Coordinates of C-alpha atoms in Angstrom, one line a residue:
Chain A
M15 CA -132.1 53.7 -110.5
L16 CA -128.5 54.7 -111.3
K17 CA -127.0 57.7 -113.1
V18 CA -124.8 56.9 -116.0
S19 CA -121.8 58.4 -114.1
E20 CA -122.5 55.9 -111.3
I21 CA -122.7 53.0 -113.8
V22 CA -119.4 54.0 -115.2
K23 CA -117.8 53.9 -111.8
I24 CA -119.4 50.6 -110.7
L25 CA -118.3 48.8 -113.9
D26 CA -114.9 50.7 -114.1
A27 CA -116.0 51.5 -117.6
E28 CA -114.6 53.7 -120.3
V29 CA -117.0 56.3 -121.9
L30 CA -116.7 56.0 -125.7
T31 CA -119.3 58.6 -126.6
G32 CA -122.0 60.6 -124.8
H33 CA -119.9 62.3 -122.1
E34 CA -122.6 64.9 -121.9
N35 CA -125.2 62.3 -120.7
M36 CA -123.6 61.3 -117.4
D37 CA -126.6 62.6 -115.3
L38 CA -129.0 60.5 -117.3
E39 CA -131.1 58.2 -115.0
I40 CA -131.3 54.5 -115.9
Y41 CA -134.1 52.4 -114.4
S42 CA -133.9 49.1 -116.2
G43 CA -131.4 46.9 -118.1
C44 CA -131.0 43.9 -120.2
G45 CA -128.0 41.7 -121.1
A46 CA -128.0 39.7 -124.4
D47 CA -126.0 39.0 -127.5
L48 CA -129.1 38.2 -129.6
M49 CA -130.9 41.4 -130.6
S50 CA -134.3 39.8 -131.1
D51 CA -134.3 38.7 -127.5
V52 CA -133.6 42.3 -126.6
M53 CA -136.6 43.4 -128.7
A54 CA -138.9 41.0 -127.0
F55 CA -139.1 43.1 -123.9
V56 CA -140.0 46.8 -124.0
K57 CA -138.7 48.9 -121.1
E58 CA -138.1 52.5 -120.3
S59 CA -134.8 54.3 -119.5
V60 CA -132.7 51.3 -120.4
I61 CA -129.1 50.2 -120.5
L62 CA -128.2 47.3 -122.9
C63 CA -125.2 45.2 -121.9
T64 CA -123.9 43.1 -124.8
G65 CA -120.8 41.4 -126.2
L66 CA -122.0 42.0 -129.7
V67 CA -120.1 44.9 -131.3
N68 CA -121.7 45.4 -134.8
P69 CA -123.8 48.3 -136.0
Q70 CA -127.0 46.4 -135.5
V71 CA -126.6 46.8 -131.7
V72 CA -126.9 50.6 -132.3
R73 CA -129.9 50.0 -134.7
T74 CA -131.6 47.9 -132.1
A75 CA -131.0 50.6 -129.4
E76 CA -132.4 53.2 -131.8
M77 CA -135.6 51.3 -132.4
M78 CA -136.1 50.5 -128.7
D79 CA -135.2 54.0 -127.5
I80 CA -132.4 52.5 -125.5
K81 CA -130.3 55.3 -124.0
V82 CA -127.0 53.6 -123.1
L83 CA -125.0 50.7 -124.6
C84 CA -122.4 48.9 -122.5
F85 CA -120.0 46.6 -124.4
V86 CA -118.7 43.9 -122.1
R87 CA -115.7 41.5 -121.9
G88 CA -113.3 44.2 -123.0
K89 CA -114.8 44.5 -126.5
I90 CA -114.5 47.8 -128.2
P91 CA -116.6 48.5 -131.3
G92 CA -115.2 50.0 -134.5
E93 CA -115.2 53.7 -135.1
A94 CA -118.3 53.5 -137.5
V95 CA -120.4 51.9 -134.7
I96 CA -119.4 54.7 -132.2
E97 CA -120.1 57.3 -134.9
L98 CA -123.6 55.8 -135.6
A99 CA -124.3 55.9 -131.8
K100 CA -123.2 59.5 -131.6
E101 CA -125.5 60.4 -134.5
K102 CA -128.4 58.7 -132.7
G103 CA -127.6 60.3 -129.3
I104 CA -126.9 57.0 -127.7
T105 CA -124.2 56.9 -124.9
V106 CA -121.6 54.1 -125.3
I107 CA -119.5 52.7 -122.6
A108 CA -117.1 49.7 -122.4
T109 CA -116.1 47.5 -119.5
Q110 CA -113.7 44.6 -119.0
Q111 CA -116.4 42.8 -116.9
P112 CA -118.1 39.8 -118.5
L113 CA -121.8 40.0 -119.2
F114 CA -123.0 38.0 -116.1
I115 CA -120.9 40.0 -113.7
C116 CA -121.9 43.3 -115.4
C117 CA -125.6 42.5 -115.0
G118 CA -125.1 41.4 -111.4
L119 CA -123.3 44.5 -110.5
L120 CA -125.9 46.8 -112.0
Y121 CA -128.8 44.8 -110.5
S122 CA -127.3 44.7 -107.0
N123 CA -126.6 48.4 -107.2
G124 CA -130.2 49.4 -108.0
I125 CA -131.1 48.8 -111.7
K126 CA -134.0 46.4 -111.2
G127 CA -136.6 47.4 -113.8
R128 CA -137.6 44.7 -116.1
G129 CA -139.7 44.4 -119.3
V130 CA -143.0 42.7 -119.5
W131 CA -143.7 39.6 -121.6
D132 CA -147.4 39.7 -122.7
Chain B
M19 CA -158.3 62.4 -147.0
S20 CA -155.7 61.5 -149.6
D21 CA -153.7 64.6 -148.7
N22 CA -153.3 63.1 -145.2
V23 CA -151.6 60.0 -146.5
V24 CA -147.8 59.6 -146.5
K25 CA -146.3 56.9 -148.7
L26 CA -142.7 55.8 -148.4
H27 CA -140.7 53.3 -150.5
Y28 CA -137.3 51.7 -149.6
D29 CA -135.1 49.2 -151.3
I30 CA -133.7 46.8 -148.7
D31 CA -130.1 46.1 -149.8
A32 CA -128.6 42.9 -148.5
E33 CA -125.1 43.3 -149.8
D34 CA -123.9 45.3 -146.7
F35 CA -125.2 44.0 -143.4
T36 CA -124.0 47.1 -141.7
T37 CA -126.7 49.2 -143.4
A38 CA -129.6 46.9 -142.5
G39 CA -132.1 48.9 -140.6
E40 CA -131.9 52.1 -142.6
A41 CA -135.4 51.8 -143.9
S42 CA -136.8 51.3 -140.4
S43 CA -134.7 54.2 -139.2
G44 CA -136.1 56.4 -142.0
V45 CA -139.7 55.5 -141.1
K46 CA -139.0 56.2 -137.4
K47 CA -137.8 59.6 -138.3
T48 CA -140.8 60.3 -140.5
L49 CA -143.2 59.2 -137.8
T50 CA -141.4 61.3 -135.2
R51 CA -141.6 64.3 -137.5
L52 CA -145.4 63.7 -138.0
G53 CA -145.8 63.8 -134.2
V54 CA -147.2 60.3 -133.9
N55 CA -147.6 58.8 -130.4
P56 CA -144.1 57.5 -129.2
E57 CA -145.5 54.1 -128.2
V58 CA -146.9 53.6 -131.7
I59 CA -143.6 54.7 -133.2
K60 CA -141.7 52.2 -131.1
R61 CA -144.1 49.3 -132.0
V62 CA -143.8 50.2 -135.7
S63 CA -140.0 50.6 -135.5
I64 CA -139.4 47.3 -133.8
A65 CA -141.7 45.3 -136.0
M66 CA -140.4 46.8 -139.2
Y67 CA -136.8 46.4 -138.2
E68 CA -137.3 42.7 -137.5
A69 CA -138.9 42.3 -140.9
E70 CA -136.2 44.3 -142.6
I71 CA -133.5 42.2 -140.9
N72 CA -135.3 39.0 -142.0
A73 CA -135.3 40.2 -145.6
V74 CA -131.6 40.8 -145.4
I75 CA -130.5 37.6 -143.6
H76 CA -132.9 35.1 -145.2
A77 CA -133.9 36.6 -148.6
N78 CA -131.0 38.6 -150.0
G79 CA -133.0 41.9 -149.5
G80 CA -136.3 43.1 -150.8
V81 CA -138.5 46.2 -150.8
A82 CA -140.5 48.0 -148.1
D83 CA -143.6 50.1 -148.8
V84 CA -145.0 52.1 -146.0
E85 CA -148.3 54.0 -145.8
I86 CA -149.1 56.3 -143.0
T87 CA -152.6 57.6 -142.5
P88 CA -154.1 59.4 -139.5
E89 CA -155.7 56.0 -138.5
R90 CA -152.8 53.5 -139.0
V91 CA -149.3 52.7 -140.2
T92 CA -149.1 49.9 -142.7
V93 CA -145.7 48.4 -143.6
V94 CA -145.4 45.8 -146.4
I95 CA -142.0 44.1 -146.8
S96 CA -141.7 41.8 -149.8
D97 CA -138.8 39.7 -150.9
R98 CA -137.9 37.1 -153.6
G99 CA -136.2 34.8 -151.1
P100 CA -136.6 31.1 -150.5
G101 CA -140.1 31.4 -148.8
I102 CA -141.2 29.9 -145.5
P103 CA -142.3 26.3 -145.8
N104 CA -144.3 26.3 -142.6
V105 CA -145.5 29.7 -141.4
D106 CA -147.1 28.4 -138.3
K107 CA -143.9 26.8 -137.2
A108 CA -142.0 30.0 -138.0
M109 CA -144.3 31.9 -135.6
T110 CA -143.2 29.7 -132.7
P111 CA -140.9 31.7 -130.4
G112 CA -137.4 30.2 -130.6
W113 CA -137.9 28.5 -133.9
S114 CA -135.1 29.6 -136.3
T115 CA -133.5 28.4 -139.5
A116 CA -130.7 31.0 -139.3
S117 CA -127.1 29.9 -139.8
N118 CA -124.4 30.2 -137.2
T119 CA -123.0 33.1 -139.2
V120 CA -126.3 35.0 -138.8
R121 CA -126.3 34.2 -135.0
E122 CA -122.8 35.6 -134.8
L123 CA -124.3 38.8 -136.1
G124 CA -126.8 38.9 -133.3
F125 CA -129.9 37.5 -135.0
G126 CA -131.5 34.1 -135.5
A127 CA -133.0 33.9 -131.9
G128 CA -136.2 32.7 -133.4
M129 CA -138.0 35.8 -132.1
G130 CA -138.4 37.8 -135.3
L131 CA -141.9 36.8 -136.4
P132 CA -143.2 36.5 -132.8
N133 CA -141.9 40.0 -132.0
M134 CA -143.6 41.3 -135.2
K135 CA -146.9 39.8 -134.1
R136 CA -146.6 41.1 -130.6
Y137 CA -146.0 44.7 -131.6
T138 CA -148.6 45.0 -134.3
D139 CA -152.4 45.1 -134.3
E140 CA -152.6 43.0 -137.5
M141 CA -150.0 40.9 -139.2
Y142 CA -150.2 38.9 -142.4
V143 CA -147.5 36.5 -143.8
E144 CA -147.9 35.4 -147.4
S145 CA -145.2 33.0 -148.4
E146 CA -144.5 30.6 -151.2
V147 CA -141.5 28.3 -151.3
G148 CA -139.1 29.3 -154.1
V149 CA -141.1 32.5 -154.9
G150 CA -140.8 34.8 -151.8
T151 CA -142.4 36.2 -148.8
K152 CA -144.6 39.2 -148.2
V153 CA -145.1 40.4 -144.6
T154 CA -147.8 43.0 -143.9
L155 CA -147.6 44.8 -140.5
I156 CA -150.4 47.2 -139.3
V157 CA -150.3 49.3 -136.2
N158 CA -153.3 51.4 -135.4
I159 CA -152.8 55.0 -134.4
V160 CA -156.4 55.5 -133.4
S161 CA -157.9 52.4 -131.9

């Protein structure tokens, strides 16, 4: 488990929205650029790391009850995407780290929960 | 029991990809307001969102009709798209006919229909090439 504030520190990330959620506890994560792959595994208290920056990332997070989005590889989504996340109560952070390194850092620091494939 | 039935209708617009998912979002809000079990809400939301995205990326949009009763949620998404030539093949995880453009948008992983099946209690796909596709998704509230 990691708090969002710890994740921000580990990934040297910038908080784009959801500054009030820094104490939120995250137990599991996923890294993907294809949203249907994300939706194949249901988990709880999730961070989604992705290089995709369109509004459908926020929609996917909304449907999956994903609490935190982390945009990787230095990608910053447009204002409309951040606004949509804000409206849905989803915290958004951005890091320069590539996806693989981002997932590795989070896993080795304690986010080890995974979804179940039936 | 007709007073316990909630019916919703949405037009799924394909002109603006950024708005895709609004129908599913609306249904999720309604189910939350009705106090439906969160696990049921998540299953309906994911399955409907996948179907809604399919209507947008493959069929130039369509319509969604949702019926919520105390027993179950039924979502019917219909389009006048190209149809699915082989539904069994389309149900195979990883099978996709999506273009690279669609993949760049984050879809076309070939998990849409398998995900819909996984998260629903009943799923029916009726499709005719050149006519369109109708997907019915049913999630039981009371099993």
